[in-house]
Coordinates of C-alpha atoms and ligand atoms in Angstrom, one line a residue:
Chain A
V1 CA 0.0 0.0 0.0
L2 CA 2.9 2.4 0.8
S3 CA 4.4 1.8 -2.6
V4 CA 1.1 2.6 -4.3
T5 CA 0.9 5.8 -2.3
V6 CA 4.4 6.9 -3.2
H7 CA 3.8 5.8 -6.8
A8 CA 0.7 8.0 -7.0
S9 CA 2.3 11.0 -5.4
R10 CA 5.3 10.7 -7.7
C11 CA 3.2 10.9 -10.9
S12 CA -0.1 12.5 -10.2
I13 CA -1.0 16.1 -10.5
N14 CA -4.2 15.5 -8.5
G15 CA -4.4 15.9 -4.8
I16 CA -0.9 17.4 -4.4
P17 CA -0.9 20.4 -2.0
L18 CA 0.2 23.7 -3.5
V19 CA 2.8 24.3 -0.7
R20 CA 4.8 21.1 -0.2
N21 CA 7.3 20.1 2.5
I22 CA 10.4 19.1 0.6
T23 CA 11.5 16.6 3.3
E24 CA 8.2 14.7 2.8
L25 CA 8.4 14.4 -1.0
P26 CA 9.1 11.1 -2.6
Q27 CA 12.8 10.5 -3.4
D28 CA 14.4 7.7 -5.3
N29 CA 17.9 6.7 -6.5
Y30 CA 16.6 5.3 -9.8
G31 CA 19.0 2.4 -9.6
R32 CA 22.1 4.7 -9.1
P33 CA 23.7 3.9 -5.7
G34 CA 24.7 7.0 -3.7
F35 CA 22.3 9.2 -5.6
L36 CA 18.9 10.7 -4.6
H37 CA 16.5 12.7 -6.7
T38 CA 13.4 14.6 -5.7
T39 CA 11.3 16.5 -8.2
L40 CA 10.2 19.8 -6.4
A41 CA 8.3 21.0 -9.4
G42 CA 7.8 18.8 -12.5
S43 CA 5.9 18.6 -15.7
L44 CA 4.3 15.2 -15.1
L45 CA 4.0 15.7 -11.4
H46 CA 2.8 19.2 -11.1
G47 CA 1.8 20.3 -14.6
M48 CA 4.8 22.5 -15.1
K49 CA 5.2 23.5 -18.8
E50 CA 8.3 25.7 -18.9
I51 CA 10.5 24.9 -15.9
E52 CA 11.3 21.9 -13.7
V53 CA 13.1 22.1 -10.3
W54 CA 14.9 19.1 -8.8
L55 CA 16.8 18.4 -5.6
Q56 CA 19.6 16.0 -6.1
T57 CA 22.2 14.5 -3.7
F58 CA 25.4 12.8 -4.7
A59 CA 27.3 10.7 -2.1
P60 CA 31.1 11.0 -2.2
G61 CA 32.6 9.4 -5.3
T62 CA 29.3 9.6 -7.3
Q63 CA 28.5 11.6 -10.4
T64 CA 26.1 12.3 -13.2
P65 CA 26.6 10.7 -16.5
I66 CA 28.5 12.7 -19.2
H67 CA 25.5 14.2 -21.0
R68 CA 24.0 17.1 -22.9
H69 CA 20.5 18.4 -23.5
S70 CA 19.0 21.2 -25.6
C71 CA 17.4 23.0 -22.6
E72 CA 18.9 25.6 -20.3
E73 CA 20.1 24.3 -16.9
V74 CA 21.0 26.1 -13.7
F75 CA 22.6 24.6 -10.6
V76 CA 22.6 26.0 -7.1
V77 CA 25.0 24.1 -4.7
L78 CA 23.3 23.9 -1.3
K79 CA 25.8 21.6 0.4
G80 CA 29.2 20.0 -0.2
S81 CA 31.7 20.4 -3.0
G82 CA 32.7 18.8 -6.2
T83 CA 33.8 19.3 -9.8
L84 CA 32.0 20.5 -12.9
Y85 CA 33.4 19.2 -16.2
I86 CA 32.1 21.0 -19.3
A87 CA 33.0 20.8 -23.0
S88 CA 31.7 23.7 -25.0
N89 CA 33.1 22.7 -28.3
T90 CA 29.8 21.8 -29.9
H91 CA 31.2 22.4 -33.4
T92 CA 33.4 19.3 -33.2
K93 CA 32.4 15.7 -33.7
F94 CA 32.8 14.8 -30.1
P95 CA 32.9 16.7 -26.8
G96 CA 36.6 16.4 -26.3
K97 CA 38.7 17.2 -23.2
P98 CA 36.4 19.2 -20.9
L99 CA 37.2 22.3 -18.8
E100 CA 37.2 21.7 -15.1
F101 CA 35.7 23.9 -12.4
P102 CA 35.5 23.5 -8.7
I103 CA 31.9 23.8 -7.3
F104 CA 31.2 24.5 -3.6
T105 CA 28.5 25.3 -1.1
N106 CA 26.7 28.5 -2.1
S107 CA 28.0 28.4 -5.7
T108 CA 25.8 28.7 -8.8
F109 CA 26.4 28.0 -12.4
H110 CA 24.5 27.4 -15.6
V111 CA 25.2 24.9 -18.4
P112 CA 24.9 26.4 -21.9
V113 CA 22.4 24.6 -24.2
N114 CA 23.9 21.4 -25.7
D115 CA 27.3 21.6 -23.9
A116 CA 28.3 18.2 -22.7
H117 CA 28.8 18.2 -19.0
Q118 CA 29.2 16.1 -15.8
I119 CA 28.9 16.9 -12.1
L120 CA 31.0 14.9 -9.6
N121 CA 31.2 14.8 -5.8
T122 CA 35.0 14.6 -5.5
G123 CA 34.8 15.0 -1.8
E124 CA 35.6 12.1 0.6
H125 CA 33.1 12.6 3.3
E126 CA 30.3 15.1 2.6
D127 CA 27.3 14.7 0.3
L128 CA 27.0 17.1 -2.6
Q129 CA 23.4 18.5 -2.7
V130 CA 22.3 20.7 -5.6
L131 CA 19.1 22.3 -6.8
V132 CA 18.8 21.8 -10.5
I133 CA 16.6 23.9 -12.7
I134 CA 15.8 23.0 -16.4
S135 CA 13.7 24.7 -19.0
R136 CA 11.4 23.0 -21.5
P137 CA 10.5 19.8 -19.6
P138 CA 10.5 16.9 -19.7
V139 CA 14.2 16.7 -20.3
K140 CA 15.6 14.8 -23.2
V141 CA 19.1 13.7 -22.4
F142 CA 21.9 12.5 -24.7
M143 CA 24.5 10.4 -22.8
Y144 CA 28.1 9.8 -23.6
A145 CA 30.3 6.8 -22.5
D146 CA 33.3 9.1 -22.5
W147 CA 34.4 12.6 -23.7
Y148 CA 35.5 11.3 -27.0
M149 CA 32.3 9.5 -28.1
P150 CA 31.0 11.1 -31.3
H151 CA 27.9 13.2 -30.8
T152 CA 26.2 10.9 -33.4
A153 CA 26.8 7.9 -31.1
A154 CA 25.4 9.6 -27.9
Q155 CA 22.4 7.7 -26.6
L156 CA 19.1 9.5 -26.2
K157 CA 17.5 8.7 -22.9
F158 CA 13.8 9.6 -23.0
P159 CA 11.8 9.5 -20.9
Y160 CA 14.6 10.2 -18.4
Y161 CA 14.8 8.0 -15.3
W162 CA 12.6 10.1 -13.0
D163 CA 9.9 10.4 -15.7
E164 CA 9.7 6.8 -16.8
K165 CA 7.2 5.6 -14.2
C166 CA 5.0 8.5 -14.8
Y167 CA 4.9 7.9 -18.6
E168 CA 4.1 4.3 -17.9
N169 CA 1.2 5.5 -15.7
Y170 CA 0.0 7.8 -18.5
E171 CA 0.1 5.0 -21.0
T172 CA -1.7 2.6 -18.6
S173 CA -4.4 5.3 -18.0
E174 CA -4.9 5.7 -21.7
N175 CA -5.2 2.0 -22.2
D176 CA -7.7 1.7 -19.4
E177 CA -9.9 4.2 -21.2
L178 CA -10.0 2.2 -24.4
Chain B
V1 CA 35.3 53.0 -8.6
L2 CA 33.5 50.5 -6.4
S3 CA 30.1 51.5 -7.7
V4 CA 31.3 51.2 -11.3
T5 CA 32.6 47.7 -10.6
V6 CA 29.3 46.6 -9.0
H7 CA 27.4 48.2 -11.8
A8 CA 29.4 46.4 -14.4
S9 CA 29.0 43.0 -12.7
R10 CA 25.3 43.5 -12.3
C11 CA 24.6 44.0 -16.0
S12 CA 27.4 42.6 -18.1
I13 CA 27.6 39.1 -19.4
N14 CA 31.4 39.6 -20.1
G15 CA 34.0 38.6 -17.6
I16 CA 31.6 36.7 -15.3
P17 CA 33.0 33.4 -14.2
L18 CA 31.0 30.3 -15.0
V19 CA 30.9 29.1 -11.4
R20 CA 30.0 32.0 -9.1
N21 CA 30.1 32.4 -5.3
I22 CA 26.6 33.5 -4.4
T23 CA 27.8 35.3 -1.3
E24 CA 30.0 37.5 -3.5
L25 CA 27.4 38.4 -6.1
P26 CA 26.0 42.0 -6.1
Q27 CA 22.8 42.4 -4.1
D28 CA 20.5 45.4 -3.8
N29 CA 17.2 46.3 -2.1
Y30 CA 16.0 48.3 -5.2
G31 CA 14.5 51.0 -2.9
R32 CA 12.5 48.5 -0.8
P33 CA 13.7 48.6 2.8
G34 CA 14.1 45.1 4.4
F35 CA 14.4 43.5 1.0
L36 CA 17.4 42.0 -0.8
H37 CA 17.6 40.6 -4.3
T38 CA 20.5 38.7 -6.0
T39 CA 20.2 37.4 -9.6
L40 CA 21.9 34.0 -9.6
A41 CA 21.2 33.5 -13.3
G42 CA 19.7 36.2 -15.4
S43 CA 18.9 37.1 -19.0
L44 CA 20.7 40.5 -19.0
L45 CA 23.4 39.3 -16.6
H46 CA 24.3 35.9 -17.9
G47 CA 22.5 35.5 -21.2
M48 CA 19.8 33.2 -20.0
K49 CA 17.0 32.8 -22.5
E50 CA 14.5 30.4 -20.9
I51 CA 14.9 30.6 -17.1
E52 CA 16.1 33.1 -14.4
V53 CA 17.0 32.2 -10.8
W54 CA 16.9 34.8 -8.0
L55 CA 17.8 34.7 -4.3
Q56 CA 15.6 37.0 -2.3
T57 CA 15.5 37.9 1.4
F58 CA 12.5 39.5 3.2
A59 CA 13.0 41.0 6.7
P60 CA 10.1 40.4 9.2
G61 CA 7.1 42.4 8.2
T62 CA 8.1 42.9 4.5
Q63 CA 6.4 41.4 1.4
T64 CA 6.3 41.4 -2.4
P65 CA 3.7 43.6 -4.1
I66 CA 0.4 41.9 -5.1
H67 CA 1.3 41.0 -8.7
R68 CA 0.9 38.6 -11.5
H69 CA 2.9 37.6 -14.6
S70 CA 2.4 35.4 -17.6
C71 CA 5.4 33.2 -16.8
E72 CA 5.8 30.1 -14.6
E73 CA 7.3 30.7 -11.2
V74 CA 8.6 28.3 -8.6
F75 CA 9.7 29.1 -5.0
V76 CA 12.0 27.2 -2.8
V77 CA 12.0 28.4 0.8
L78 CA 15.5 28.2 2.2
K79 CA 15.0 29.9 5.5
G80 CA 12.3 31.4 7.6
S81 CA 8.5 31.3 7.3
G82 CA 5.7 33.4 6.0
T83 CA 2.5 33.4 4.0
L84 CA 1.6 33.0 0.4
Y85 CA -1.6 34.7 -0.8
I86 CA -2.8 33.6 -4.2
A87 CA -6.0 34.3 -6.1
S88 CA -6.6 31.9 -8.9
N89 CA -9.9 33.4 -10.2
T90 CA -8.4 34.7 -13.4
H91 CA -11.8 34.7 -15.0
T92 CA -13.1 37.5 -12.8
K93 CA -12.6 41.2 -13.3
F94 CA -10.3 41.5 -10.3
P95 CA -8.2 39.0 -8.2
G96 CA -10.6 38.9 -5.2
K97 CA -10.1 37.5 -1.8
P98 CA -7.0 35.3 -2.0
L99 CA -6.4 31.8 -0.6
E100 CA -3.8 31.8 2.2
F101 CA -1.0 29.2 2.7
P102 CA 1.7 29.0 5.3
I103 CA 5.2 28.7 3.8
F104 CA 8.2 27.5 5.8
T105 CA 11.8 26.4 5.6
N106 CA 12.2 23.5 3.1
S107 CA 8.9 24.1 1.5
T108 CA 8.3 24.6 -2.2
F109 CA 5.4 25.8 -4.3
H110 CA 4.7 27.1 -7.8
V111 CA 2.5 30.0 -8.9
P112 CA 0.3 29.2 -11.9
V113 CA 0.6 31.5 -14.9
N114 CA -1.3 34.8 -14.4
D115 CA -2.5 34.0 -10.9
A116 CA -2.2 37.2 -8.7
H117 CA -0.1 36.4 -5.6
Q118 CA 1.9 37.9 -2.8
I119 CA 4.6 36.5 -0.4
L120 CA 4.9 37.9 3.1
N121 CA 7.3 37.4 5.9
T122 CA 4.8 37.2 8.7
G123 CA 7.4 36.2 11.3
E124 CA 8.7 38.5 13.9
H125 CA 12.4 37.8 14.1
E126 CA 13.7 35.7 11.2
D127 CA 14.4 36.6 7.6
L128 CA 12.5 34.8 5.0
Q129 CA 14.9 33.6 2.3
V130 CA 13.6 32.1 -1.0
L131 CA 15.0 30.9 -4.3
V132 CA 12.7 32.2 -7.1
I133 CA 12.7 30.6 -10.5
I134 CA 10.9 32.1 -13.5
S135 CA 10.5 31.2 -17.1
R136 CA 10.6 33.4 -20.2
P137 CA 12.8 36.2 -18.8
P138 CA 12.9 39.1 -18.4
V139 CA 9.8 39.2 -16.2
K140 CA 6.9 41.5 -17.0
V141 CA 5.0 42.2 -13.9
F142 CA 1.5 43.6 -13.4
M143 CA 1.0 45.1 -10.0
Y144 CA -2.1 45.6 -8.0
A145 CA -2.7 48.1 -5.2
D146 CA -5.1 45.7 -3.6
W147 CA -7.0 42.4 -4.3
Y148 CA -10.0 44.2 -5.6
M149 CA -8.2 46.3 -8.2
P150 CA -9.5 45.4 -11.7
H151 CA -7.1 43.4 -13.9
T152 CA -7.4 46.3 -16.4
A153 CA -6.1 48.8 -13.9
A154 CA -3.1 46.7 -12.8
Q155 CA 0.2 48.5 -13.6
L156 CA 2.7 47.0 -15.9
K157 CA 6.2 47.3 -14.5
F158 CA 8.8 46.6 -17.3
P159 CA 11.7 46.5 -17.1
Y160 CA 11.3 45.2 -13.5
Y161 CA 13.4 46.8 -10.8
W162 CA 16.4 44.5 -11.1
D163 CA 16.5 44.8 -14.8
E164 CA 16.1 48.6 -15.1
K165 CA 19.8 49.5 -14.7
C166 CA 20.8 46.9 -17.2
Y167 CA 18.4 48.2 -19.8
E168 CA 19.7 51.7 -19.2
N169 CA 23.2 50.3 -19.8
Y170 CA 22.1 48.7 -23.0
E171 CA 20.6 51.9 -24.2
T172 CA 23.7 53.9 -23.2
S173 CA 25.9 51.4 -25.1
E174 CA 23.8 51.8 -28.2
N175 CA 23.9 55.6 -28.0
D176 CA 27.6 55.5 -27.5
E177 CA 28.0 53.6 -30.8
L178 CA 26.0 56.2 -32.8
Ligands
ZN201 ZN1 22.5 18.4 -17.3
ZN202 ZN1 5.6 36.4 -8.8

């Protein structure tokens, strides 16, 4: 019964209070150990059409995939520290050697549209916690095995992890109505 | 010289580092006592096209104007507590008596497009600090003197306070080039 409740609240726009306690929202690691994602405001969850806001936590030694997307993305680092890798050479056939920037508590940065990037918690003890804001949800992500994989070989992941279950629900609902 | 430096960093997209220390970014009260605004990611400041992110602090007893805008807006309450007033009756001739919601540390909420709303720090001692995310910048705000002012009488404020100086700069630059 609990899983049904969580399931519903993760994907339904019905019955969700306008003001929500972040610490009570459903969170999941989506099969990625040391990772936690919470959708604070989402397209499938809250009917957002132009922006999504996520809270994500990375345990020491964990990271995002190397990826790019054609939306804008802003990060606000709430806790911890780590590294941003970003390759802005979108006119080449592959991302190539990225630039490296330290990120830290109370820092903010944005990722230009289509630049390949990766966030890592390079710390040894402390979680890295970030607010992530994207435009034009739901996000369509192209993932790279490494920085030298050709753009044409990057793998489209859509719906992305945290949207998958909700898309399944939508499809189920539609089928139910047939 | 200091004011020139602050001025430049508030409006220029040149020479701004990709990863920025929020505590070192320019902040201003824009003539509103007890209020502080910092643009973490902005259209005029950082070239954002689809989202803006602001950090705003409200001293006890201060509030936003009653206002609406045709963009999406998400709030994340980082510190303090207060009240959200929101009137969703967009099909009437004026906002009317708003709904009232308590907001608190670690809460999040979004304001539907064109709903009139107001945020207040109703606490007595603690600042209310919020992250504000809007779509389709720069924001065009319609302001209401009270909840019963007709929509047709609401005053358009554009460019909004924190964008005014930057628009002036842009105009000055253009004039300089003539
Ligand atoms: Zn990304
Ligand atoms: Zn607003």
